[in-house]
Amino acid sequence: ERLELEVNGTADDYFYLIQAWIKCGELKRATLAFEKMESIGVPLRVRTLAAMTRAHARSGNLAVAGTMVQRMKDMNLHPSSIYDLSALLEYYIKMTPVSSSSYSTSTAPPASYPADDTGATTTQRTSSNPSQERVREIWRAIEYQLQRQDSASTTVLSNTSFSYRIYLTFLVNKVHDLDSAAELIDKMVVKNISPELERYQKTALSVLQRLMKHGYFTEVTMLLGQKNAALARVTPQNVWGNLMEACMARNENQTARWVYNDMIRYGIPPSVKCKKMFSELQQLGGTTDRADPTVAGPGHTATGNTKDETSNILNILFNRQPKPVLS
C-alpha cells in the first residue's frame, strides 16, 4: 500500500497521510511524506500547507512553518476555510511579541475579502508590527467566512471555538487590547459560541485574572456562564474570591453580590474569605439580594414569595449592566 501510494498517490491521499502522522505525533514522518510528495510532483494544496504550518508552529519550528506560509504566497494559494485560516492565525500569533501597551484596532476587512456584497474593498492601515496586523487581518477573514458557512456544522463549531479561544488569548495576554477582547466576548455570547476555556485551565486563569485586574467584571461573568457555566464549575474557589475582592476594590459592590450568588448557583462552596466579604457587603447596605434559600446562600433574607417579587429579584440579579467604567 505504501509503495502504491508513493507511485500513484493523489494530493488528497498525501494530505490524509500527512494528517494521520501529525495526529499520531509523528511530525518527522509527516515532513518526510510532504517532501516525498514534492519530489514526485504531486500538486501542493492549500490545506496540506496549512496543516504543515499548524504542526510546525505548535512544535516550535517557526522557521519551517514560515516556509510553508511563504510557499502559499509564492503559489498564490489563499486559505478560505476556517480550519486553514486558523492555522495561519496560530502561526502569526506565535510570531507576535508580547506588547506592553494596548493596540487600537481597525475594523476594516482584509483587502482580499469584499467589505460587502457589492465587492467593494476597504484600504487597510499598516502596523508597526507586521505579525500583529496580520493576525487581525486573518481574524477578519475568519469572521467573514463565519457569515458564509453553516455554523451548525460540528466541524465548523469546533474550528470556530478554537479560533475564538486563541484570538481572545492573543488580545488579552499578548497585545493587552482588553477593549477588543470585551467586544469579542460580547460577540461570542450573542452568537452562542464558546471558546471552551474550561478545557484549558492555565489559559482560562490567565485570561480571567487579567480581565479582573482591569475591571472587566461583566465579561468575566459572561465567560464563566457560557455552555451551562462549564468554566464556572471548574474555576477554583480562590479565583471566585479574587473576583469578589476585585469588584469591591473598585466599589462594584452589587457586582460582588452577583458573583457570590453565581458561586452558590453553580455549586461552588464559598470560602471563608468569600463569606466574610459577603457579610461586609450586607453591612454596607445598598441593594439587598433577596432570593429563595436554595439560591441565596448564607447572609440572604429569604423573603418575597409572590410572583412579582420573584420576577423583580431575578431582574436585579441577572440583568447585568454593560462594561463598567474603569477607574
Short mmCIF file of C-alpha atoms in Angstrom, two decimals:
data_model
loop_
_atom_site.label_atom_id
_atom_site.label_comp_id
_atom_site.label_asym_id
_atom_site.label_seq_id
_atom_site.Cartn_x
_atom_site.Cartn_y
_atom_site.Cartn_z
CA GLU A 1 0.00 0.00 0.00
CA ARG A 2 2.84 2.35 0.86
CA LEU A 3 4.62 1.67 -2.45
CA GLU A 4 1.37 2.15 -4.33
CA LEU A 5 0.81 5.48 -2.55
CA GLU A 6 4.31 6.65 -3.44
CA VAL A 7 3.70 5.87 -7.10
CA ASN A 8 0.01 6.65 -7.55
CA GLY A 9 -0.87 8.82 -4.56
CA THR A 10 -3.02 11.88 -5.23
CA ALA A 11 -2.85 15.22 -3.44
CA ASP A 12 -5.76 14.11 -1.26
CA ASP A 13 -4.06 10.81 -0.41
CA TYR A 14 -0.93 12.60 0.76
CA PHE A 15 -2.95 15.14 2.72
CA TYR A 16 -4.69 12.40 4.71
CA LEU A 17 -1.40 10.56 5.23
CA ILE A 18 0.29 13.73 6.50
CA GLN A 19 -2.67 14.50 8.76
CA ALA A 20 -2.55 10.96 10.18
CA TRP A 21 1.15 11.26 11.02
CA ILE A 22 0.59 14.65 12.63
CA LYS A 23 -2.26 13.34 14.78
CA CYS A 24 -0.03 10.46 15.89
CA GLY A 25 2.62 12.96 16.98
CA GLU A 26 4.96 11.87 14.18
CA LEU A 27 5.85 15.26 12.73
CA LYS A 28 9.13 13.96 11.32
CA ARG A 29 7.30 11.30 9.29
CA ALA A 30 4.71 13.85 8.21
CA THR A 31 7.53 16.08 6.97
CA LEU A 32 9.12 13.16 5.08
CA ALA A 33 5.77 12.42 3.42
CA PHE A 34 5.48 16.10 2.47
CA GLU A 35 8.98 16.09 0.96
CA LYS A 36 8.21 12.88 -0.95
CA MET A 37 5.01 14.46 -2.24
CA GLU A 38 7.02 17.39 -3.59
CA SER A 39 9.76 15.23 -5.09
CA ILE A 40 7.36 13.18 -7.24
CA GLY A 41 5.47 16.24 -8.41
CA VAL A 42 2.18 15.82 -6.56
CA PRO A 43 0.47 19.26 -6.57
CA LEU A 44 0.53 21.08 -3.24
CA ARG A 45 -2.86 22.09 -1.91
CA VAL A 46 -3.57 24.92 0.49
CA ARG A 47 -4.91 22.58 3.17
CA THR A 48 -1.73 20.49 3.08
CA LEU A 49 0.44 23.58 3.53
CA ALA A 50 -1.90 24.84 6.27
CA ALA A 51 -1.66 21.51 8.11
CA MET A 52 2.14 21.61 7.96
CA THR A 53 2.12 25.25 9.08
CA ARG A 54 0.00 24.42 12.11
CA ALA A 55 2.03 21.35 13.08
CA HIS A 56 5.41 23.07 12.88
CA ALA A 57 4.15 26.22 14.62
CA ARG A 58 2.84 24.13 17.53
CA SER A 59 6.11 22.23 17.80
CA GLY A 60 8.07 25.50 17.92
CA ASN A 61 9.58 25.16 14.44
CA LEU A 62 8.53 28.65 13.42
CA ALA A 63 11.15 28.88 10.68
CA VAL A 64 9.78 25.77 8.96
CA ALA A 65 6.21 26.97 9.50
CA GLY A 66 7.24 30.26 7.92
CA THR A 67 8.50 28.50 4.80
CA MET A 68 5.08 26.83 4.42
CA VAL A 69 3.38 30.21 4.67
CA GLN A 70 5.80 31.63 2.10
CA ARG A 71 5.01 28.79 -0.30
CA MET A 72 1.33 29.64 -0.08
CA LYS A 73 2.20 33.21 -1.07
CA ASP A 74 4.56 32.13 -3.87
CA MET A 75 1.94 29.77 -5.29
CA ASN A 76 -0.83 32.36 -4.87
CA LEU A 77 -2.83 29.99 -2.66
CA HIS A 78 -5.41 31.66 -0.42
CA PRO A 79 -6.85 29.76 2.56
CA SER A 80 -10.61 30.15 2.73
CA SER A 81 -11.86 27.57 5.23
CA ILE A 82 -11.90 28.45 8.93
CA TYR A 83 -9.66 25.45 9.61
CA ASP A 84 -6.97 26.59 7.17
CA LEU A 85 -7.23 30.23 8.23
CA SER A 86 -6.89 29.25 11.89
CA ALA A 87 -3.57 27.57 11.08
CA LEU A 88 -2.24 30.89 9.79
CA LEU A 89 -3.79 32.66 12.77
CA GLU A 90 -1.92 30.36 15.15
CA TYR A 91 1.38 30.87 13.31
CA TYR A 92 1.20 34.67 13.27
CA ILE A 93 0.11 34.79 16.92
CA LYS A 94 3.25 32.86 17.82
CA MET A 95 5.28 35.29 15.72
CA THR A 96 3.86 38.32 17.54
CA PRO A 97 5.90 39.54 20.53
CA VAL A 98 4.18 40.36 23.81
CA SER A 99 3.24 44.04 23.90
CA SER A 100 3.45 46.29 26.92
CA SER A 101 0.74 48.63 25.66
CA SER A 102 -2.74 48.45 24.16
CA TYR A 103 -3.23 48.37 20.41
CA SER A 104 -6.05 50.27 18.76
CA THR A 105 -7.94 48.07 16.36
CA SER A 106 -9.04 48.62 12.81
CA THR A 107 -12.46 47.30 11.86
CA ALA A 108 -11.75 47.21 8.14
CA PRO A 109 -11.90 43.76 6.50
CA PRO A 110 -8.79 42.40 4.76
CA ALA A 111 -8.20 43.78 1.30
CA SER A 112 -8.57 40.34 -0.32
CA TYR A 113 -12.11 39.94 1.04
CA PRO A 114 -15.10 42.07 -0.01
CA ALA A 115 -16.43 44.53 2.53
CA ASP A 116 -19.98 43.91 1.32
CA ASP A 117 -21.98 42.11 -1.35
CA THR A 118 -21.10 44.77 -3.90
CA GLY A 119 -17.48 43.63 -3.87
CA ALA A 120 -16.17 46.94 -2.56
CA THR A 121 -12.98 46.68 -0.54
CA THR A 122 -11.50 48.80 2.18
CA THR A 123 -8.00 50.20 2.41
CA GLN A 124 -6.09 48.94 5.42
CA ARG A 125 -3.68 50.80 7.58
CA THR A 126 -0.26 49.43 8.42
CA SER A 127 1.06 48.47 11.82
CA SER A 128 4.45 48.88 13.42
CA ASN A 129 4.31 45.11 13.98
CA PRO A 130 3.51 43.22 10.74
CA SER A 131 2.71 39.96 12.55
CA GLN A 132 0.22 41.69 14.82
CA GLU A 133 -1.55 43.34 11.91
CA ARG A 134 -1.54 40.05 10.00
CA VAL A 135 -3.27 38.36 12.95
CA ARG A 136 -6.04 40.94 12.82
CA GLU A 137 -6.40 40.58 9.04
CA ILE A 138 -6.73 36.81 9.33
CA TRP A 139 -9.25 37.18 12.12
CA ARG A 140 -11.40 39.44 9.98
CA ALA A 141 -11.18 36.83 7.21
CA ILE A 142 -12.38 34.17 9.68
CA GLU A 143 -15.31 36.35 10.70
CA TYR A 144 -16.11 36.87 7.02
CA GLN A 145 -16.16 33.09 6.48
CA LEU A 146 -18.36 32.60 9.55
CA GLN A 147 -21.04 34.64 7.83
CA ARG A 148 -20.86 32.41 4.76
CA GLN A 149 -20.59 28.93 6.28
CA ASP A 150 -23.07 26.71 8.10
CA SER A 151 -22.29 27.49 11.74
CA ALA A 152 -24.38 24.50 12.86
CA SER A 153 -21.82 22.07 11.45
CA THR A 154 -19.91 20.23 14.20
CA THR A 155 -16.61 20.72 12.36
CA VAL A 156 -17.21 24.43 11.84
CA LEU A 157 -18.20 24.86 15.50
CA SER A 158 -15.04 23.11 16.66
CA ASN A 159 -12.81 25.19 14.38
CA THR A 160 -14.67 28.35 15.39
CA SER A 161 -14.28 27.68 19.12
CA PHE A 162 -10.57 27.10 18.61
CA SER A 163 -10.19 30.32 16.62
CA TYR A 164 -12.09 32.38 19.18
CA ARG A 165 -10.02 30.91 22.01
CA ILE A 166 -6.61 31.65 20.53
CA TYR A 167 -7.66 35.11 19.30
CA LEU A 168 -9.11 36.01 22.71
CA THR A 169 -5.89 34.86 24.37
CA PHE A 170 -3.90 36.91 21.85
CA LEU A 171 -5.88 40.07 22.64
CA VAL A 172 -5.73 39.62 26.40
CA ASN A 173 -2.26 38.20 27.03
CA LYS A 174 -0.16 39.28 24.05
CA VAL A 175 -1.27 42.72 22.92
CA HIS A 176 -3.27 43.67 26.04
CA ASP A 177 -6.12 45.07 23.95
CA LEU A 178 -8.84 44.48 26.51
CA ASP A 179 -11.45 46.67 24.82
CA SER A 180 -11.27 44.48 21.71
CA ALA A 181 -11.32 41.39 23.92
CA ALA A 182 -14.51 42.66 25.59
CA GLU A 183 -16.13 43.20 22.18
CA LEU A 184 -15.08 39.70 21.14
CA ILE A 185 -16.65 38.19 24.27
CA ASP A 186 -19.87 40.10 23.55
CA LYS A 187 -19.91 38.62 20.02
CA MET A 188 -19.34 35.11 21.35
CA VAL A 189 -22.26 35.42 23.76
CA VAL A 190 -24.58 36.81 21.06
CA LYS A 191 -23.61 34.01 18.65
CA ASN A 192 -23.67 31.39 21.43
CA ILE A 193 -20.10 30.35 20.64
CA SER A 194 -17.89 29.21 23.50
CA PRO A 195 -14.07 29.39 23.42
CA GLU A 196 -14.14 26.25 25.60
CA LEU A 197 -11.70 27.69 28.11
CA GLU A 198 -12.85 25.09 30.64
CA ARG A 199 -10.65 22.57 28.79
CA TYR A 200 -7.55 24.75 29.19
CA GLN A 201 -7.26 25.73 32.84
CA LYS A 202 -3.95 27.59 32.61
CA THR A 203 -5.13 29.70 29.68
CA ALA A 204 -8.50 30.30 31.32
CA LEU A 205 -6.98 31.54 34.57
CA SER A 206 -4.58 33.91 32.81
CA VAL A 207 -7.44 35.41 30.76
CA LEU A 208 -9.78 35.74 33.76
CA GLN A 209 -7.12 37.27 36.00
CA ARG A 210 -6.11 39.97 33.51
CA LEU A 211 -9.73 40.89 32.81
CA MET A 212 -10.44 41.03 36.56
CA LYS A 213 -7.37 43.14 37.23
CA HIS A 214 -8.58 45.81 34.81
CA GLY A 215 -12.22 45.83 35.88
CA TYR A 216 -13.88 43.85 33.08
CA PHE A 217 -16.19 42.08 35.50
CA THR A 218 -19.17 41.78 33.15
CA GLU A 219 -17.01 39.98 30.58
CA VAL A 220 -15.61 37.65 33.24
CA THR A 221 -19.12 36.62 34.30
CA MET A 222 -20.07 36.14 30.64
CA LEU A 223 -17.19 33.71 30.13
CA LEU A 224 -17.97 31.89 33.37
CA GLY A 225 -21.62 31.46 32.40
CA GLN A 226 -21.16 30.06 28.87
CA LYS A 227 -22.11 26.47 27.99
CA ASN A 228 -24.24 25.96 31.09
CA ALA A 229 -21.49 27.53 33.24
CA ALA A 230 -18.89 24.94 32.18
CA LEU A 231 -16.00 27.26 33.03
CA ALA A 232 -17.62 28.49 36.25
CA ARG A 233 -17.96 24.94 37.57
CA VAL A 234 -14.23 24.20 37.19
CA THR A 235 -12.91 27.61 38.26
CA PRO A 236 -11.02 27.31 41.57
CA GLN A 237 -12.58 28.72 44.72
CA ASN A 238 -9.75 31.21 45.21
CA VAL A 239 -10.42 32.77 41.78
CA TRP A 240 -14.00 33.47 42.80
CA GLY A 241 -12.66 35.10 45.94
CA ASN A 242 -10.26 37.21 43.88
CA LEU A 243 -13.14 38.27 41.63
CA MET A 244 -15.27 39.37 44.59
CA GLU A 245 -12.29 41.21 46.06
CA ALA A 246 -11.54 42.97 42.75
CA CYS A 247 -15.16 44.09 42.44
CA MET A 248 -15.18 45.52 45.96
CA ALA A 249 -11.85 47.27 45.41
CA ARG A 250 -13.48 49.22 42.56
CA ASN A 251 -16.65 49.85 44.58
CA GLU A 252 -18.59 47.47 42.33
CA ASN A 253 -20.40 46.12 45.37
CA GLN A 254 -23.52 45.00 43.54
CA THR A 255 -21.38 43.05 41.07
CA ALA A 256 -19.61 41.41 44.01
CA ARG A 257 -23.03 40.31 45.30
CA TRP A 258 -23.83 38.85 41.88
CA VAL A 259 -20.54 36.95 41.95
CA TYR A 260 -21.42 35.47 45.33
CA ASN A 261 -24.86 34.44 44.05
CA ASP A 262 -23.25 32.86 40.98
CA MET A 263 -20.97 30.79 43.19
CA ILE A 264 -23.98 29.38 45.03
CA ARG A 265 -25.88 28.87 41.78
CA TYR A 266 -23.03 26.95 40.14
CA GLY A 267 -22.34 24.76 43.17
CA ILE A 268 -19.04 26.36 44.24
CA PRO A 269 -18.75 26.26 48.07
CA PRO A 270 -17.92 29.82 49.23
CA SER A 271 -14.61 30.07 51.06
CA VAL A 272 -14.31 31.71 54.46
CA LYS A 273 -12.88 34.75 52.67
CA CYS A 274 -15.93 34.98 50.38
CA LYS A 275 -18.35 34.61 53.27
CA LYS A 276 -16.55 37.36 55.15
CA MET A 277 -16.67 39.70 52.14
CA PHE A 278 -20.35 38.97 51.61
CA SER A 279 -21.03 39.75 55.26
CA GLU A 280 -19.23 43.07 54.79
CA LEU A 281 -21.38 43.78 51.74
CA GLN A 282 -24.53 43.15 53.72
CA GLN A 283 -23.35 45.54 56.42
CA LEU A 284 -22.63 48.21 53.82
CA GLY A 285 -26.29 48.09 52.80
CA GLY A 286 -27.48 49.24 49.42
CA THR A 287 -29.21 46.72 47.20
CA THR A 288 -30.18 43.61 49.14
CA ASP A 289 -30.30 40.40 47.13
CA ARG A 290 -33.44 38.57 48.16
CA ALA A 291 -33.98 35.11 46.76
CA ASP A 292 -35.14 31.63 47.51
CA PRO A 293 -32.99 29.99 50.24
CA THR A 294 -31.74 27.35 47.80
CA VAL A 295 -30.20 30.10 45.69
CA ALA A 296 -29.43 32.77 48.22
CA GLY A 297 -26.84 31.10 50.41
CA PRO A 298 -25.56 32.45 53.72
CA GLY A 299 -26.41 36.04 54.53
CA HIS A 300 -29.57 36.32 52.42
CA THR A 301 -33.02 37.00 53.78
CA ALA A 302 -35.47 34.62 52.15
CA THR A 303 -38.44 36.91 51.61
CA GLY A 304 -40.61 37.81 48.63
CA ASN A 305 -42.82 34.85 47.89
CA THR A 306 -45.07 36.44 45.27
CA LYS A 307 -44.52 36.08 41.53
CA ASP A 308 -43.95 39.82 41.12
CA GLU A 309 -41.29 39.91 43.83
CA THR A 310 -39.54 36.86 42.41
CA SER A 311 -39.51 38.46 38.95
CA ASN A 312 -38.04 41.67 40.36
CA ILE A 313 -35.37 39.72 42.22
CA LEU A 314 -34.33 37.84 39.08
CA ASN A 315 -34.17 41.11 37.16
CA ILE A 316 -31.88 42.58 39.80
CA LEU A 317 -29.64 39.51 39.92
CA PHE A 318 -29.27 38.59 36.27
CA ASN A 319 -29.89 41.66 34.09
CA ARG A 320 -26.27 42.68 34.02
CA GLN A 321 -25.14 46.14 33.02
CA PRO A 322 -22.67 46.90 30.20
CA LYS A 323 -18.94 47.04 30.82
CA PRO A 324 -18.05 49.04 33.95
CA VAL A 325 -16.23 52.32 33.54
CA LEU A 326 -12.65 51.79 34.61
CA SER A 327 -11.29 53.93 37.39
#
